Coordinates of C-alpha atoms and ligand atoms in Angstrom, one line a residue:
M1 CA 0.0 0.0 0.0
S2 CA 1.4 3.4 -0.9
K3 CA 1.0 6.5 1.4
G4 CA -2.1 8.5 1.0
Q5 CA -2.3 11.5 -1.3
L6 CA -3.0 15.0 -0.1
F7 CA -5.4 17.2 -2.0
I8 CA -6.1 20.9 -1.4
V9 CA -9.4 22.4 -2.4
S10 CA -9.6 26.2 -2.4
G11 CA -12.0 28.8 -3.9
P12 CA -13.8 31.9 -2.8
S13 CA -16.4 31.8 -0.1
G14 CA -19.7 31.1 -2.0
S15 CA -18.0 29.1 -4.8
G16 CA -19.8 26.0 -3.6
K17 CA -16.8 24.2 -2.2
D18 CA -18.7 22.8 0.8
T19 CA -21.6 21.3 -1.2
I20 CA -19.2 19.8 -3.8
L21 CA -16.9 18.4 -1.1
K22 CA -19.8 16.8 0.8
E23 CA -20.9 15.0 -2.3
V24 CA -17.4 14.0 -3.3
L25 CA -16.6 12.6 0.2
A26 CA -19.8 10.6 0.2
R27 CA -18.9 9.1 -3.2
C28 CA -15.2 8.5 -2.8
P29 CA -14.0 5.7 -0.5
R30 CA -10.6 6.1 1.2
L31 CA -10.9 9.9 1.2
E32 CA -11.0 11.9 4.5
F33 CA -11.7 15.5 5.2
S34 CA -9.4 17.6 7.4
I35 CA -11.4 19.4 10.1
S36 CA -9.9 22.9 10.5
T37 CA -9.6 24.7 13.8
I38 CA -11.0 28.2 13.6
T39 CA -11.8 31.2 15.8
R40 CA -14.8 32.7 13.9
A41 CA -18.2 32.5 15.5
M42 CA -20.3 29.4 14.7
R43 CA -22.9 30.1 12.0
K44 CA -26.5 29.0 12.2
G45 CA -26.6 25.3 11.2
E46 CA -22.9 24.6 11.8
V47 CA -22.0 21.8 14.2
E48 CA -18.9 21.6 16.3
G49 CA -16.5 19.0 14.9
E50 CA -18.3 18.5 11.6
K51 CA -16.4 20.9 9.3
Y52 CA -14.7 23.0 11.9
H53 CA -13.5 22.9 15.5
F54 CA -14.4 26.2 17.0
I55 CA -12.0 27.6 19.6
T56 CA -11.0 31.0 21.1
K57 CA -8.2 33.2 19.7
D58 CA -6.2 32.6 22.9
K59 CA -6.3 28.8 22.5
F60 CA -5.6 29.1 18.8
L61 CA -2.4 31.2 19.5
R62 CA -1.3 28.6 22.1
L63 CA -1.7 25.7 19.7
L64 CA 0.1 27.8 17.1
E65 CA 3.0 28.3 19.5
Q66 CA 3.1 24.6 20.2
G67 CA 3.5 23.9 16.4
E68 CA 0.2 22.1 16.1
F69 CA -0.7 23.5 12.7
L70 CA 0.4 22.4 9.3
E71 CA -0.7 25.9 8.1
Y72 CA -2.9 28.7 9.2
N73 CA -4.2 32.0 8.0
E74 CA -6.0 35.0 9.2
Y75 CA -9.2 35.6 7.2
M76 CA -11.4 38.6 7.8
G77 CA -10.1 38.9 11.4
N78 CA -10.3 35.3 12.4
F79 CA -7.8 32.5 12.4
Y80 CA -8.2 29.3 10.4
G81 CA -5.7 26.4 10.8
T82 CA -5.1 22.9 9.7
P83 CA -4.1 20.6 12.6
K84 CA -1.0 18.6 11.7
T85 CA -1.7 15.3 13.5
P86 CA -4.9 14.1 11.7
V87 CA -3.3 14.8 8.3
K88 CA -0.2 12.8 9.2
K89 CA -2.2 9.9 10.6
C90 CA -4.6 9.8 7.6
L91 CA -1.8 9.8 5.0
E92 CA 0.2 7.2 6.9
S93 CA -2.8 4.9 7.0
G94 CA -2.9 5.0 3.2
N95 CA -6.1 7.0 2.9
D96 CA -6.2 10.3 1.0
M97 CA -7.1 13.6 2.6
I98 CA -8.7 16.8 1.4
L99 CA -7.8 20.1 3.0
E100 CA -10.2 22.9 2.3
V101 CA -8.1 26.0 2.8
D102 CA -7.9 29.5 1.4
V103 CA -5.3 30.5 -1.3
N104 CA -2.7 31.6 1.3
G105 CA -3.1 28.3 3.1
A106 CA -2.7 26.4 -0.1
E107 CA 0.5 28.3 -0.8
K108 CA 1.9 27.4 2.6
V109 CA 1.0 23.7 2.3
R110 CA 2.6 23.6 -1.2
S111 CA 5.8 25.0 0.1
Q112 CA 6.1 22.3 2.7
L113 CA 4.6 19.4 0.8
P114 CA 5.3 19.8 -3.0
D115 CA 3.5 16.6 -3.8
V116 CA 0.1 18.0 -2.8
V117 CA -2.5 18.3 -5.6
S118 CA -4.4 21.5 -5.6
I119 CA -7.8 22.3 -7.1
F120 CA -9.4 25.7 -7.3
I121 CA -13.2 25.8 -7.4
M122 CA -14.3 28.7 -9.6
P123 CA -17.7 30.4 -9.6
P124 CA -19.1 30.9 -13.1
S125 CA -19.3 34.7 -12.5
L126 CA -19.0 37.4 -9.8
E127 CA -22.8 38.0 -10.2
V128 CA -23.5 34.4 -9.3
L129 CA -21.0 34.5 -6.4
K130 CA -22.7 37.6 -5.0
K131 CA -26.2 36.0 -5.3
R132 CA -24.9 32.8 -3.5
L133 CA -23.3 34.9 -0.7
S134 CA -26.4 37.0 -0.2
G135 CA -28.7 34.0 -0.4
R136 CA -27.1 32.3 2.6
G137 CA -28.6 34.9 4.8
T138 CA -25.9 34.3 7.4
E139 CA -23.8 37.4 6.7
T140 CA -24.2 41.2 7.0
Q141 CA -24.1 43.3 3.9
E142 CA -20.6 44.5 5.0
A143 CA -19.3 41.0 5.5
I144 CA -20.7 40.0 2.0
L145 CA -18.8 42.9 0.5
G146 CA -15.7 41.9 2.3
R147 CA -16.0 38.3 1.1
L148 CA -16.6 39.5 -2.5
K149 CA -13.4 41.7 -2.4
T150 CA -11.4 38.7 -1.0
A151 CA -13.0 36.5 -3.7
I152 CA -11.6 38.8 -6.4
S153 CA -8.1 38.6 -5.1
E154 CA -8.4 34.8 -4.7
I155 CA -9.7 34.4 -8.3
K156 CA -6.6 36.3 -9.5
R157 CA -4.5 33.5 -8.0
A158 CA -6.3 30.6 -9.5
S159 CA -3.4 29.9 -11.9
E160 CA -1.3 28.8 -8.9
F161 CA -3.5 25.6 -8.7
D162 CA -3.0 22.3 -10.6
Y163 CA -6.6 22.2 -11.6
I164 CA -9.6 24.6 -11.9
V165 CA -13.1 23.3 -11.6
V166 CA -15.9 25.7 -12.6
N167 CA -19.0 25.3 -10.5
D168 CA -21.8 26.3 -12.8
N169 CA -23.5 23.0 -12.4
L170 CA -23.1 21.0 -9.2
E171 CA -23.3 17.6 -10.7
C172 CA -20.6 18.4 -13.3
A173 CA -18.4 20.0 -10.7
V174 CA -18.6 17.0 -8.5
D175 CA -17.9 14.6 -11.4
N176 CA -14.9 16.7 -12.4
L177 CA -13.4 16.7 -8.9
I178 CA -13.9 12.9 -8.6
S179 CA -12.2 12.4 -12.0
I180 CA -9.2 14.5 -10.8
I181 CA -8.9 12.4 -7.6
K182 CA -9.2 9.1 -9.5
S183 CA -6.6 10.2 -12.1
E184 CA -4.2 11.3 -9.4
R185 CA -4.7 8.0 -7.6
S186 CA -3.7 6.1 -10.8
K187 CA -0.5 8.1 -11.4
R188 CA 2.6 5.9 -11.9
E189 CA 4.4 7.2 -8.8
R190 CA 1.5 6.2 -6.6
M191 CA 1.2 2.8 -8.2
Y192 CA 4.7 1.4 -8.0
Y193 CA 3.7 -0.7 -5.0
I194 CA 1.3 -2.7 -7.2
I195 CA 4.1 -3.9 -9.5
D196 CA 5.8 -5.6 -6.6
E197 CA 2.5 -6.9 -5.3
V198 CA 1.5 -8.5 -8.6
L199 CA 4.9 -10.0 -9.2
K200 CA 5.5 -11.1 -5.6
D201 CA 4.7 -14.8 -6.4
V202 CA 6.5 -14.9 -9.8
G203 CA 9.2 -17.2 -8.4
S204 CA 6.7 -19.9 -7.4
F205 CA 4.2 -19.2 -10.2
N206 CA 2.5 -22.3 -11.6
W207 CA 3.3 -21.9 -15.3
Ligands
5GP301 P1 -15.7 30.4 6.1 O1 -15.6 31.4 7.2 O2 -16.5 30.8 4.9 O3 -16.1 29.0 6.6 O4 -14.2 30.2 5.5 C1 -13.5 31.3 5.1 C2 -12.3 30.8 4.3 O5 -11.4 30.1 5.1 C3 -12.6 29.9 3.1 O6 -11.9 30.3 2.0 C4 -12.1 28.5 3.6 O7 -11.7 27.7 2.5 C5 -10.9 29.0 4.4 N1 -10.5 28.0 5.4 C6 -11.2 27.0 6.0 N2 -10.4 26.3 6.8 C7 -9.1 26.7 6.7 C8 -7.9 26.3 7.2 O8 -7.7 25.4 8.0 N3 -6.8 27.1 6.8 C9 -6.9 28.1 5.9 N4 -5.8 28.7 5.5 N5 -8.1 28.5 5.4 C10 -9.2 27.8 5.8

């Protein structure tokens, strides 16, 4: 068994990453999601430990000092970090893992783990993005504007990613992401182990 593959999924808030990932995780065996540790307030409908662990800024800074994060970023006044240990454990077990981080987080992970495969989820237009952000009803007008501005600077950096998936149709976007994961899993470098496994009995093979 080879070590698991790390995937990064980024994209502006409102690009539909969460919905796509939920579907992809339900359909892909041997794929785990990295639960981030964050300091923003819990939104309506969010559940502790599902997508995020919610902690205070003080606790976050303590964990940061202890070197507990693979990467972290400050986004709109809050901290978001990827805990190191679950990623290490997952990859060592041979399962693949998806990190959902912003573009800065993606850059930090890439610089430490160059083998990571990164995917940018692109909204079909700014207009659609604005509609999706407003439609959530969880954010103030000011926060929506802030998220839109951040989105524009993130979209400008989409070329840093290995793949770009446009989310104009949920089903297509999910299929695209699954295809990327499957192709990456079949890459020669990840499949060397199978050569030894298939040929392990060649000495005693009944010709
Ligand atoms: P939201 O507040 O909308 O849940 O997330 C805001 C942004 O933070 C999104 O772009 C999301 O991808 C990003 N994010 C979530 N978890 C992490 C993390 O652990 N690290 C970094 N760098 N960004 C994260």
